[in-house]
PDB file of C-alpha atoms in Angstrom:
ATOM      1  CA  MET I   1     -88.916  97.076 -14.088  1.00 58.00           C
ATOM      2  CA  LYS I   2     -90.336 100.443 -14.150  1.00 70.00           C
ATOM      3  CA  ASP I   3     -93.878 100.690 -12.598  1.00 83.00           C
ATOM      4  CA  LEU I   4     -96.431 101.615 -14.657  1.00 88.00           C
ATOM      5  CA  HIS I   5     -99.083 102.346 -11.895  1.00 89.00           C
ATOM      6  CA  ALA I   6     -96.578 105.164 -10.914  1.00 91.00           C
ATOM      7  CA  ILE I   7     -96.963 106.653 -14.398  1.00 92.00           C
ATOM      8  CA  GLN I   8    -100.491 106.415 -14.342  1.00 93.00           C
ATOM      9  CA  SER I   9    -100.819 108.134 -10.915  1.00 92.00           C
ATOM     10  CA  ASN I  10     -98.946 111.053 -12.297  1.00 92.00           C
ATOM     11  CA  ILE I  11    -102.088 111.670 -14.750  1.00 95.00           C
ATOM     12  CA  ALA I  12    -104.846 110.113 -12.785  1.00 95.00           C
ATOM     13  CA  PRO I  13    -107.001 113.150 -13.326  1.00 96.00           C
ATOM     14  CA  GLU I  14    -106.632 113.077 -17.003  1.00 97.00           C
ATOM     15  CA  LEU I  15    -106.956 109.124 -17.049  1.00 96.00           C
ATOM     16  CA  GLU I  16    -110.500 109.732 -15.150  1.00 95.00           C
ATOM     17  CA  GLU I  17    -111.726 112.166 -17.778  1.00 97.00           C
ATOM     18  CA  LEU I  18    -110.736 109.399 -20.349  1.00 97.00           C
ATOM     19  CA  HIS I  19    -112.762 106.947 -18.565  1.00 95.00           C
ATOM     20  CA  GLN I  20    -115.843 109.220 -18.005  1.00 95.00           C
ATOM     21  CA  LYS I  21    -115.316 110.269 -21.903  1.00 96.00           C
ATOM     22  CA  ILE I  22    -115.454 106.268 -23.069  1.00 95.00           C
ATOM     23  CA  GLY I  23    -118.269 105.436 -20.795  1.00 93.00           C
ATOM     24  CA  ALA I  24    -120.541 108.465 -22.141  1.00 95.00           C
ATOM     25  CA  ALA I  25    -119.192 107.628 -25.926  1.00 95.00           C
ATOM     26  CA  LEU I  26    -120.349 103.964 -25.642  1.00 94.00           C
ATOM     27  CA  HIS I  27    -123.483 104.623 -23.697  1.00 93.00           C
ATOM     28  CA  SER I  28    -126.443 102.864 -25.601  1.00 90.00           C
ATOM     29  CA  SER I  29    -130.206 102.732 -24.881  1.00 92.00           C
ATOM     30  CA  ASN I  30    -130.062  99.179 -26.014  1.00 93.00           C
ATOM     31  CA  PRO I  31    -129.621  96.756 -22.841  1.00 92.00           C
ATOM     32  CA  LEU I  32    -127.744  94.013 -24.732  1.00 93.00           C
ATOM     33  CA  MET I  33    -125.304  96.574 -26.060  1.00 93.00           C
ATOM     34  CA  GLY I  34    -125.121  98.272 -22.788  1.00 90.00           C
ATOM     35  CA  SER I  35    -124.541  94.798 -20.770  1.00 90.00           C
ATOM     36  CA  VAL I  36    -121.773  93.793 -23.284  1.00 89.00           C
ATOM     37  CA  VAL I  37    -119.964  97.016 -22.963  1.00 90.00           C
ATOM     38  CA  GLU I  38    -120.147  97.338 -19.433  1.00 88.00           C
ATOM     39  CA  GLY I  39    -118.624  93.956 -19.167  1.00 83.00           C
ATOM     40  CA  TYR I  40    -115.939  94.735 -21.432  1.00 83.00           C
ATOM     41  CA  LEU I  41    -115.029  97.942 -19.764  1.00 82.00           C
ATOM     42  CA  LYS I  42    -114.517  96.027 -16.307  1.00 79.00           C
ATOM     43  CA  SER I  43    -111.087  95.065 -17.833  1.00 75.00           C
ATOM     44  CA  LYS I  44    -109.573  98.232 -18.723  1.00 71.00           C
ATOM     45  CA  GLY I  45    -105.996  97.074 -19.697  1.00 79.00           C
ATOM     46  CA  LYS I  46    -102.867  99.156 -19.395  1.00 87.00           C
ATOM     47  CA  LEU I  47    -103.989 102.017 -21.262  1.00 93.00           C
ATOM     48  CA  ILE I  48    -100.744 102.519 -22.791  1.00 95.00           C
ATOM     49  CA  ARG I  49    -102.134 104.037 -25.997  1.00 96.00           C
ATOM     50  CA  PRO I  50    -104.066 106.772 -24.362  1.00 97.00           C
ATOM     51  CA  ILE I  51    -101.352 107.441 -21.851  1.00 97.00           C
ATOM     52  CA  LEU I  52     -99.184 108.305 -24.918  1.00 98.00           C
ATOM     53  CA  VAL I  53    -101.497 110.790 -26.384  1.00 98.00           C
ATOM     54  CA  ILE I  54    -101.871 112.430 -23.042  1.00 98.00           C
ATOM     55  CA  LEU I  55     -98.112 112.421 -22.203  1.00 98.00           C
ATOM     56  CA  THR I  56     -97.143 113.678 -25.666  1.00 98.00           C
ATOM     57  CA  ALA I  57     -99.842 116.392 -25.047  1.00 98.00           C
ATOM     58  CA  LYS I  58     -98.041 117.208 -21.873  1.00 97.00           C
ATOM     59  CA  LEU I  59     -94.699 117.405 -23.489  1.00 97.00           C
ATOM     60  CA  LEU I  60     -95.684 119.282 -26.242  1.00 97.00           C
ATOM     61  CA  GLY I  61     -98.368 121.744 -24.789  1.00 97.00           C
ATOM     62  CA  GLU I  62    -101.175 121.373 -22.281  1.00 95.00           C
ATOM     63  CA  VAL I  63    -103.822 118.591 -21.858  1.00 97.00           C
ATOM     64  CA  THR I  64    -107.329 119.885 -22.901  1.00 97.00           C
ATOM     65  CA  PRO I  65    -110.913 118.327 -23.836  1.00 97.00           C
ATOM     66  CA  LYS I  66    -109.489 117.766 -27.281  1.00 98.00           C
ATOM     67  CA  VAL I  67    -106.554 115.685 -26.025  1.00 98.00           C
ATOM     68  CA  ILE I  68    -108.850 113.515 -24.055  1.00 98.00           C
ATOM     69  CA  SER I  69    -111.167 112.791 -26.874  1.00 98.00           C
ATOM     70  CA  ALA I  70    -108.257 112.199 -29.207  1.00 98.00           C
ATOM     71  CA  ALA I  71    -107.208 109.648 -26.553  1.00 98.00           C
ATOM     72  CA  ALA I  72    -110.526 108.055 -26.032  1.00 97.00           C
ATOM     73  CA  ALA I  73    -110.703 107.656 -30.053  1.00 97.00           C
ATOM     74  CA  VAL I  74    -107.584 105.693 -30.401  1.00 97.00           C
ATOM     75  CA  GLU I  75    -108.285 103.527 -27.283  1.00 96.00           C
ATOM     76  CA  MET I  76    -111.862 102.618 -28.588  1.00 95.00           C
ATOM     77  CA  LEU I  77    -110.373 102.009 -32.029  1.00 96.00           C
ATOM     78  CA  HIS I  78    -107.757  99.557 -30.522  1.00 94.00           C
ATOM     79  CA  ASN I  79    -110.354  97.845 -28.457  1.00 92.00           C
ATOM     80  CA  ALA I  80    -112.231  97.339 -31.416  1.00 93.00           C
ATOM     81  CA  SER I  81    -109.483  95.580 -33.389  1.00 93.00           C
ATOM     82  CA  LEU I  82    -109.008  93.627 -30.207  1.00 90.00           C
ATOM     83  CA  ILE I  83    -112.710  92.304 -30.186  1.00 91.00           C
ATOM     84  CA  HIS I  84    -112.445  91.495 -33.841  1.00 92.00           C
ATOM     85  CA  ASP I  85    -109.060  89.693 -33.473  1.00 88.00           C
ATOM     86  CA  ASP I  86    -110.812  87.645 -30.763  1.00 88.00           C
ATOM     87  CA  VAL I  87    -113.534  86.580 -33.228  1.00 89.00           C
ATOM     88  CA  VAL I  88    -110.792  85.632 -36.118  1.00 86.00           C
ATOM     89  CA  ASP I  89    -108.557  83.950 -33.348  1.00 81.00           C
ATOM     90  CA  GLU I  90    -111.505  82.193 -31.635  1.00 83.00           C
ATOM     91  CA  SER I  91    -109.783  83.429 -28.398  1.00 84.00           C
ATOM     92  CA  LYS I  92    -111.622  82.469 -25.184  1.00 85.00           C
ATOM     93  CA  LEU I  93    -109.742  84.763 -22.742  1.00 80.00           C
ATOM     94  CA  ARG I  94    -108.471  88.539 -23.120  1.00 77.00           C
ATOM     95  CA  ARG I  95    -106.442  89.866 -20.017  1.00 71.00           C
ATOM     96  CA  GLY I  96    -107.762  86.665 -17.935  1.00 73.00           C
ATOM     97  CA  ARG I  97    -111.211  87.467 -18.696  1.00 82.00           C
ATOM     98  CA  ALA I  98    -113.803  85.739 -21.179  1.00 84.00           C
ATOM     99  CA  THR I  99    -113.799  87.162 -24.549  1.00 87.00           C
ATOM    100  CA  ILE I 100    -117.087  88.922 -25.647  1.00 87.00           C
ATOM    101  CA  ASN I 101    -117.276  86.226 -28.551  1.00 91.00           C
ATOM    102  CA  SER I 102    -116.868  83.425 -25.982  1.00 90.00           C
ATOM    103  CA  VAL I 103    -119.502  84.675 -23.695  1.00 85.00           C
ATOM    104  CA  TRP I 104    -122.018  85.890 -26.461  1.00 90.00           C
ATOM    105  CA  ASP I 105    -121.337  84.686 -29.918  1.00 89.00           C
ATOM    106  CA  ASN I 106    -119.144  86.041 -32.873  1.00 92.00           C
ATOM    107  CA  HIS I 107    -122.199  87.796 -34.398  1.00 94.00           C
ATOM    108  CA  ILE I 108    -122.891  90.100 -31.308  1.00 93.00           C
ATOM    109  CA  ALA I 109    -118.891  90.336 -30.916  1.00 93.00           C
ATOM    110  CA  VAL I 110    -118.357  91.691 -34.467  1.00 95.00           C
ATOM    111  CA  LEU I 111    -121.217  94.117 -34.147  1.00 95.00           C
ATOM    112  CA  VAL I 112    -119.889  95.407 -30.573  1.00 93.00           C
ATOM    113  CA  GLY I 113    -116.545  96.114 -32.549  1.00 94.00           C
ATOM    114  CA  ASP I 114    -118.036  97.949 -35.018  1.00 95.00           C
ATOM    115  CA  PHE I 115    -119.852 100.068 -32.393  1.00 96.00           C
ATOM    116  CA  PHE I 116    -116.664 100.864 -30.886  1.00 95.00           C
ATOM    117  CA  VAL I 117    -115.066 101.852 -34.315  1.00 96.00           C
ATOM    118  CA  SER I 118    -118.227 104.309 -35.077  1.00 96.00           C
ATOM    119  CA  SER I 119    -117.874 105.632 -31.651  1.00 96.00           C
ATOM    120  CA  ALA I 120    -113.887 106.190 -32.005  1.00 97.00           C
ATOM    121  CA  LEU I 121    -114.601 108.000 -35.176  1.00 97.00           C
ATOM    122  CA  GLN I 122    -117.452 110.345 -33.431  1.00 97.00           C
ATOM    123  CA  GLN I 123    -114.649 111.284 -30.857  1.00 97.00           C
ATOM    124  CA  ALA I 124    -112.047 112.246 -33.311  1.00 98.00           C
ATOM    125  CA  ILE I 125    -114.817 114.199 -35.352  1.00 98.00           C
ATOM    126  CA  SER I 126    -115.802 116.060 -32.096  1.00 97.00           C
ATOM    127  CA  THR I 127    -112.212 117.486 -31.823  1.00 97.00           C
ATOM    128  CA  GLY I 128    -112.953 119.443 -35.110  1.00 97.00           C
ATOM    129  CA  ASP I 129    -109.476 118.586 -36.522  1.00 97.00           C
ATOM    130  CA  ILE I 130    -109.277 116.991 -39.498  1.00 97.00           C
ATOM    131  CA  ARG I 131    -105.507 115.981 -38.925  1.00 97.00           C
ATOM    132  CA  ILE I 132    -106.867 113.801 -36.184  1.00 97.00           C
ATOM    133  CA  VAL I 133    -109.531 112.323 -37.984  1.00 97.00           C
ATOM    134  CA  GLY I 134    -107.013 111.506 -40.857  1.00 97.00           C
ATOM    135  CA  SER I 135    -104.810 110.128 -38.541  1.00 97.00           C
ATOM    136  CA  LEU I 136    -107.297 107.559 -37.001  1.00 97.00           C
ATOM    137  CA  ALA I 137    -108.503 106.607 -40.338  1.00 96.00           C
ATOM    138  CA  ASN I 138    -105.035 105.970 -41.678  1.00 96.00           C
ATOM    139  CA  LEU I 139    -104.528 103.898 -38.430  1.00 96.00           C
ATOM    140  CA  GLY I 140    -107.451 101.634 -39.241  1.00 94.00           C
ATOM    141  CA  ARG I 141    -106.119 101.158 -42.793  1.00 94.00           C
ATOM    142  CA  LEU I 142    -102.830 100.304 -41.701  1.00 94.00           C
ATOM    143  CA  LEU I 143    -104.003  97.787 -38.958  1.00 93.00           C
ATOM    144  CA  SER I 144    -105.984  95.803 -41.682  1.00 92.00           C
ATOM    145  CA  VAL I 145    -102.949  95.834 -44.213  1.00 92.00           C
ATOM    146  CA  GLY I 146    -100.590  94.752 -41.487  1.00 91.00           C
ATOM    147  CA  GLU I 147    -102.934  91.895 -40.670  1.00 89.00           C
ATOM    148  CA  ILE I 148    -103.238  90.724 -44.170  1.00 91.00           C
ATOM    149  CA  ASP I 149     -99.677  91.010 -44.805  1.00 91.00           C
ATOM    150  CA  GLN I 150     -99.068  88.878 -41.827  1.00 88.00           C
ATOM    151  CA  ILE I 151    -101.491  86.402 -43.330  1.00 87.00           C
ATOM    152  CA  TYR I 152     -99.925  86.476 -47.092  1.00 88.00           C
ATOM    153  CA  ASN I 153     -96.472  85.950 -45.372  1.00 86.00           C
ATOM    154  CA  ALA I 154     -97.649  82.848 -43.025  1.00 83.00           C
ATOM    155  CA  ARG I 155     -99.462  81.324 -46.306  1.00 84.00           C
ATOM    156  CA  SER I 156     -96.413  81.762 -48.608  1.00 83.00           C
ATOM    157  CA  HIS I 157     -93.734  80.770 -45.749  1.00 79.00           C
ATOM    158  CA  LYS I 158     -91.964  84.014 -46.378  1.00 80.00           C
ATOM    159  CA  LEU I 159     -89.028  83.790 -43.861  1.00 79.00           C
ATOM    160  CA  ASP I 160     -87.747  87.187 -44.213  1.00 87.00           C
ATOM    161  CA  GLU I 161     -86.726  89.439 -41.331  1.00 93.00           C
ATOM    162  CA  LYS I 162     -87.311  92.730 -43.257  1.00 93.00           C
ATOM    163  CA  ALA I 163     -90.752  91.529 -44.033  1.00 92.00           C
ATOM    164  CA  TYR I 164     -91.379  90.860 -40.233  1.00 95.00           C
ATOM    165  CA  PHE I 165     -90.657  94.006 -39.399  1.00 96.00           C
ATOM    166  CA  GLU I 166     -92.778  95.548 -42.095  1.00 94.00           C
ATOM    167  CA  VAL I 167     -95.888  93.491 -40.874  1.00 94.00           C
ATOM    168  CA  ILE I 168     -95.198  94.529 -37.274  1.00 96.00           C
ATOM    169  CA  SER I 169     -94.726  98.413 -38.246  1.00 96.00           C
ATOM    170  CA  ARG I 170     -98.089  98.356 -39.716  1.00 95.00           C
ATOM    171  CA  LYS I 171    -100.032  95.861 -37.286  1.00 93.00           C
ATOM    172  CA  THR I 172     -98.490  97.199 -34.056  1.00 95.00           C
ATOM    173  CA  ALA I 173     -96.359 100.140 -34.361  1.00 97.00           C
ATOM    174  CA  SER I 174     -98.727 102.163 -36.495  1.00 97.00           C
ATOM    175  CA  LEU I 175    -101.235 102.339 -33.394  1.00 97.00           C
ATOM    176  CA  PHE I 176     -98.718 103.912 -30.962  1.00 98.00           C
ATOM    177  CA  VAL I 177     -97.281 106.286 -33.864  1.00 98.00           C
ATOM    178  CA  SER I 178    -101.133 107.502 -34.322  1.00 98.00           C
ATOM    179  CA  CYS I 179    -101.037 108.154 -30.560  1.00 98.00           C
ATOM    180  CA  VAL I 180     -98.126 110.728 -30.318  1.00 98.00           C
ATOM    181  CA  GLU I 181     -99.257 112.188 -33.669  1.00 98.00           C
ATOM    182  CA  MET I 182    -102.803 112.880 -32.206  1.00 98.00           C
ATOM    183  CA  GLY I 183    -101.509 114.295 -29.155  1.00 98.00           C
ATOM    184  CA  GLY I 184     -99.229 116.413 -31.100  1.00 98.00           C
ATOM    185  CA  TYR I 185    -102.160 117.640 -33.233  1.00 98.00           C
ATOM    186  CA  ALA I 186    -104.437 118.154 -30.414  1.00 98.00           C
ATOM    187  CA  VAL I 187    -102.095 120.676 -28.981  1.00 97.00           C
ATOM    188  CA  GLY I 188    -101.213 122.471 -32.172  1.00 96.00           C
ATOM    189  CA  ALA I 189     -97.649 121.285 -31.901  1.00 97.00           C
ATOM    190  CA  ASP I 190     -95.392 122.023 -34.700  1.00 94.00           C
ATOM    191  CA  GLU I 191     -94.122 119.382 -37.234  1.00 95.00           C
ATOM    192  CA  LYS I 192     -90.608 119.565 -36.199  1.00 96.00           C
ATOM    193  CA  ASP I 193     -91.515 118.524 -32.587  1.00 96.00           C
ATOM    194  CA  ILE I 194     -94.191 115.959 -34.006  1.00 97.00           C
ATOM    195  CA  ALA I 195     -91.715 114.200 -36.281  1.00 97.00           C
ATOM    196  CA  PRO I 196     -89.159 112.929 -33.458  1.00 98.00           C
ATOM    197  CA  MET I 197     -92.183 111.526 -31.507  1.00 98.00           C
ATOM    198  CA  ARG I 198     -93.283 109.655 -34.635  1.00 98.00           C
ATOM    199  CA  ARG I 199     -90.146 107.875 -34.575  1.00 98.00           C
ATOM    200  CA  PHE I 200     -90.016 107.272 -30.762  1.00 98.00           C
ATOM    201  CA  ALA I 201     -93.468 105.724 -31.074  1.00 98.00           C
ATOM    202  CA  GLU I 202     -92.443 103.625 -34.081  1.00 98.00           C
ATOM    203  CA  LEU I 203     -89.512 102.128 -32.250  1.00 98.00           C
ATOM    204  CA  LEU I 204     -91.614 101.617 -29.174  1.00 98.00           C
ATOM    205  CA  GLY I 205     -94.025  99.888 -30.887  1.00 98.00           C
ATOM    206  CA  LEU I 206     -91.556  97.388 -32.609  1.00 98.00           C
ATOM    207  CA  CYS I 207     -90.323  96.382 -29.212  1.00 98.00           C
ATOM    208  CA  PHE I 208     -93.824  95.918 -27.892  1.00 97.00           C
ATOM    209  CA  GLN I 209     -94.523  93.415 -30.747  1.00 97.00           C
ATOM    210  CA  ILE I 210     -91.064  91.817 -30.458  1.00 97.00           C
ATOM    211  CA  LYS I 211     -91.882  91.286 -26.639  1.00 97.00           C
ATOM    212  CA  ASP I 212     -95.305  89.960 -27.331  1.00 94.00           C
ATOM    213  CA  ASP I 213     -93.732  87.590 -29.742  1.00 95.00           C
ATOM    214  CA  VAL I 214     -91.161  86.455 -27.165  1.00 96.00           C
ATOM    215  CA  PHE I 215     -94.152  85.319 -24.907  1.00 93.00           C
ATOM    216  CA  ASP I 216     -95.366  82.985 -27.198  1.00 91.00           C
ATOM    217  CA  TYR I 217     -92.186  80.856 -26.700  1.00 93.00           C
ATOM    218  CA  PHE I 218     -92.844  80.488 -23.157  1.00 90.00           C
ATOM    219  CA  SER I 219     -95.933  78.732 -21.234  1.00 76.00           C
ATOM    220  CA  ASP I 220     -97.650  81.379 -18.940  1.00 64.00           C
ATOM    221  CA  GLU I 221    -101.430  81.514 -18.388  1.00 54.00           C
ATOM    222  CA  LYS I 222    -101.527  84.933 -17.781  1.00 50.00           C
ATOM    223  CA  ILE I 223    -100.978  85.709 -21.310  1.00 45.00           C
ATOM    224  CA  GLY I 224    -104.628  84.284 -22.539  1.00 47.00           C
ATOM    225  CA  LYS I 225    -103.115  82.079 -25.243  1.00 53.00           C
ATOM    226  CA  PRO I 226    -101.372  78.801 -25.485  1.00 59.00           C
ATOM    227  CA  THR I 227     -97.618  78.483 -26.090  1.00 72.00           C
ATOM    228  CA  GLY I 228     -96.858  78.434 -29.683  1.00 79.00           C
ATOM    229  CA  ASN I 229    -100.298  80.139 -30.688  1.00 83.00           C
ATOM    230  CA  ALA I 230     -98.330  82.100 -33.729  1.00 86.00           C
ATOM    231  CA  LEU I 231     -96.721  79.051 -35.166  1.00 89.00           C
ATOM    232  CA  ARG I 232    -100.252  77.120 -34.985  1.00 86.00           C
ATOM    233  CA  GLU I 233    -101.312  80.105 -37.232  1.00 83.00           C
ATOM    234  CA  GLY I 234     -98.349  79.705 -39.633  1.00 84.00           C
ATOM    235  CA  LYS I 235     -96.452  82.928 -38.096  1.00 88.00           C
ATOM    236  CA  ILE I 236     -92.958  82.861 -38.015  1.00 93.00           C
ATOM    237  CA  THR I 237     -91.915  85.581 -35.347  1.00 95.00           C
ATOM    238  CA  LEU I 238     -88.550  87.282 -34.772  1.00 97.00           C
ATOM    239  CA  PRO I 239     -86.917  84.195 -32.413  1.00 97.00           C
ATOM    240  CA  LEU I 240     -87.327  81.612 -34.714  1.00 96.00           C
ATOM    241  CA  LEU I 241     -86.716  83.702 -37.989  1.00 96.00           C
ATOM    242  CA  TYR I 242     -83.308  84.241 -36.394  1.00 97.00           C
ATOM    243  CA  ALA I 243     -82.736  80.675 -35.443  1.00 97.00           C
ATOM    244  CA  LEU I 244     -83.503  79.730 -39.096  1.00 95.00           C
ATOM    245  CA  THR I 245     -80.502  81.554 -40.017  1.00 94.00           C
ATOM    246  CA  ARG I 246     -78.016  79.592 -38.145  1.00 94.00           C
ATOM    247  CA  ARG I 247     -77.095  77.338 -41.047  1.00 92.00           C
ATOM    248  CA  GLU I 248     -73.875  76.152 -39.204  1.00 93.00           C
ATOM    249  CA  MET I 249     -76.252  74.064 -36.778  1.00 93.00           C
ATOM    250  CA  PRO I 250     -76.767  70.725 -38.154  1.00 93.00           C
ATOM    251  CA  GLU I 251     -80.409  70.795 -37.507  1.00 94.00           C
ATOM    252  CA  THR I 252     -81.323  74.203 -38.799  1.00 95.00           C
ATOM    253  CA  GLN I 253     -82.205  72.714 -42.552  1.00 94.00           C
ATOM    254  CA  ARG I 254     -84.867  70.242 -40.862  1.00 95.00           C
ATOM    255  CA  MET I 255     -86.378  73.077 -38.956  1.00 95.00           C
ATOM    256  CA  VAL I 256     -86.341  75.091 -41.941  1.00 93.00           C
ATOM    257  CA  GLU I 257     -88.363  72.410 -43.591  1.00 92.00           C
ATOM    258  CA  LEU I 258     -90.598  71.707 -40.644  1.00 93.00           C
ATOM    259  CA  SER I 259     -91.428  75.265 -40.408  1.00 90.00           C
ATOM    260  CA  ALA I 260     -92.617  75.367 -43.950  1.00 88.00           C
ATOM    261  CA  LYS I 261     -95.385  72.860 -43.258  1.00 89.00           C
ATOM    262  CA  GLU I 262     -99.090  73.667 -43.698  1.00 84.00           C
ATOM    263  CA  GLU I 263     -99.873  72.400 -40.431  1.00 87.00           C
ATOM    264  CA  LEU I 264     -97.805  71.712 -37.438  1.00 90.00           C
ATOM    265  CA  SER I 265     -98.314  69.211 -34.450  1.00 92.00           C
ATOM    266  CA  THR I 266     -98.124  70.321 -30.776  1.00 92.00           C
ATOM    267  CA  GLU I 267     -94.888  68.166 -30.902  1.00 94.00           C
ATOM    268  CA  GLU I 268     -93.605  69.692 -33.977  1.00 94.00           C
ATOM    269  CA  ILE I 269     -94.368  73.242 -32.417  1.00 94.00           C
ATOM    270  CA  ASN I 270     -92.401  72.384 -29.415  1.00 94.00           C
ATOM    271  CA  THR I 271     -89.758  71.303 -31.371  1.00 95.00           C
ATOM    272  CA  LEU I 272     -89.421  74.470 -33.301  1.00 96.00           C
ATOM    273  CA  ILE I 273     -89.835  76.607 -30.062  1.00 96.00           C
ATOM    274  CA  GLU I 274     -86.938  74.467 -28.411  1.00 96.00           C
ATOM    275  CA  PHE I 275     -84.812  75.215 -31.460  1.00 96.00           C
ATOM    276  CA  ALA I 276     -85.371  78.657 -31.423  1.00 96.00           C
ATOM    277  CA  LYS I 277     -84.376  78.990 -27.810  1.00 96.00           C
ATOM    278  CA  SER I 278     -81.164  76.670 -28.531  1.00 96.00           C
ATOM    279  CA  ALA I 279     -80.134  78.782 -31.265  1.00 96.00           C
ATOM    280  CA  GLY I 280     -80.007  82.061 -29.827  1.00 97.00           C
ATOM    281  CA  GLY I 281     -83.297  83.379 -30.837  1.00 97.00           C
ATOM    282  CA  ILE I 282     -84.477  84.591 -27.459  1.00 97.00           C
ATOM    283  CA  ASP I 283     -81.385  86.229 -26.959  1.00 97.00           C
ATOM    284  CA  TYR I 284     -81.582  87.893 -30.376  1.00 98.00           C
ATOM    285  CA  ALA I 285     -84.970  89.303 -29.819  1.00 98.00           C
ATOM    286  CA  TYR I 286     -83.806  90.785 -26.572  1.00 97.00           C
ATOM    287  CA  ASP I 287     -80.585  92.348 -28.183  1.00 98.00           C
ATOM    288  CA  THR I 288     -82.708  93.808 -31.031  1.00 98.00           C
ATOM    289  CA  MET I 289     -85.357  95.530 -28.310  1.00 98.00           C
ATOM    290  CA  THR I 290     -82.330  96.902 -26.549  1.00 97.00           C
ATOM    291  CA  ARG I 291     -80.967  98.391 -29.910  1.00 98.00           C
ATOM    292  CA  LEU I 292     -84.243  99.899 -30.876  1.00 98.00           C
ATOM    293  CA  GLY I 293     -84.928 100.935 -27.300  1.00 98.00           C
ATOM    294  CA  ALA I 294     -81.528 102.690 -27.353  1.00 98.00           C
ATOM    295  CA  GLN I 295     -82.586 104.457 -30.695  1.00 98.00           C
ATOM    296  CA  ALA I 296     -85.989 105.556 -29.080  1.00 98.00           C
ATOM    297  CA  LEU I 297     -84.557 107.158 -26.157  1.00 98.00           C
ATOM    298  CA  GLU I 298     -82.219 109.191 -28.770  1.00 98.00           C
ATOM    299  CA  MET I 299     -85.483 110.691 -30.211  1.00 98.00           C
ATOM    300  CA  LEU I 300     -86.684 111.909 -26.555  1.00 97.00           C
ATOM    301  CA  GLU I 301     -83.227 113.579 -26.201  1.00 96.00           C
ATOM    302  CA  ALA I 302     -84.855 116.240 -28.821  1.00 94.00           C
ATOM    303  CA  PHE I 303     -87.043 117.723 -26.164  1.00 97.00           C
ATOM    304  CA  PRO I 304     -85.715 119.353 -22.560  1.00 95.00           C
ATOM    305  CA  ALA I 305     -85.507 116.974 -19.670  1.00 96.00           C
ATOM    306  CA  SER I 306     -88.854 116.944 -17.773  1.00 95.00           C
ATOM    307  CA  ASP I 307     -91.118 114.532 -15.770  1.00 94.00           C
ATOM    308  CA  HIS I 308     -93.205 113.897 -19.129  1.00 95.00           C
ATOM    309  CA  ARG I 309     -90.144 113.160 -20.736  1.00 96.00           C
ATOM    310  CA  GLN I 310     -88.942 110.704 -18.257  1.00 96.00           C
ATOM    311  CA  SER I 311     -92.490 109.116 -18.083  1.00 96.00           C
ATOM    312  CA  LEU I 312     -92.307 108.475 -21.925  1.00 97.00           C
ATOM    313  CA  ALA I 313     -88.955 106.859 -21.107  1.00 97.00           C
ATOM    314  CA  ASP I 314     -90.124 104.778 -18.380  1.00 96.00           C
ATOM    315  CA  ILE I 315     -93.084 103.384 -20.641  1.00 96.00           C
ATOM    316  CA  LEU I 316     -90.388 102.273 -22.812  1.00 97.00           C
ATOM    317  CA  SER I 317     -88.404 100.500 -20.246  1.00 96.00           C
ATOM    318  CA  PHE I 318     -91.630  98.987 -18.855  1.00 95.00           C
ATOM    319  CA  ILE I 319     -92.559  97.714 -22.442  1.00 95.00           C
ATOM    320  CA  ILE I 320     -89.442  95.875 -22.846  1.00 95.00           C
ATOM    321  CA  GLU I 321     -89.009  94.559 -19.283  1.00 93.00           C
ATOM    322  CA  ARG I 322     -93.075  93.540 -18.756  1.00 90.00           C
ATOM    323  CA  ASP I 323     -93.664  89.745 -17.803  1.00 82.00           C
ATOM    324  CA  ARG I 324     -97.092  89.847 -19.818  1.00 76.00           C
TER     325      ARG I 324
END
């Protein structure tokens, strides 16, 4: 597996600037807000999104304070969405640490999430580039619509691979697209150079969500969510979607009927998970990631070979091969 730490080390000065920028942006005179934010920032995550902003800027130009502000904006908006998701999902853990809603309560978690959103907008505005502000605003809209689409599809039992990809394009891939878009805008890149990076980021984002969905079919405490969590919420993801198309298998029709139930027991969830595995759903998901990943690498070939281009390719490999 590609080493994300090596990629982070290559841009260590820029990431240090990012940490300082985010810390300053989230500073508050309120002791409670300060305590919650400080605790949250101790778990920095993989920083894949701001890394994409920085690497895109390096690929298409040079990193400036404007680039760091754009990276900070998208990272804070991303974290706001995670904080709000934890409230909605009633999650107790995030990255192996207790969530804000579990330590404090939902009221405080929502307010802290809103604080992150406002701080993200401030950072975008500080760049003085309306395109960066527009990209961030559009991102917030797509994230919300994607989540609503997913809820609608779950409630209407829409078993459609096309609908699945539309949802993950909005709720996940849009974030990665905004990263490279903002990185390109921040260095004044031409649209002809930003366009292939958008497509690269979209394909990368699709792979990211498919891999996350595969995790849901295996038990791993490191993930922070129980096996079958998506199915508990009525969400049918790619491995099971594919399995349910295997009409030649005698148990398929029963699995289709089972997946359409309003509520599933733990035993029923385990039955669907095992069916998805035995029907080749996991293999299909990996084959799909391999295909999309190859298309993403083709997009990078629009640019001359460089360390920055290789780092972007390495991030793609990391996302497909990661174990959590």
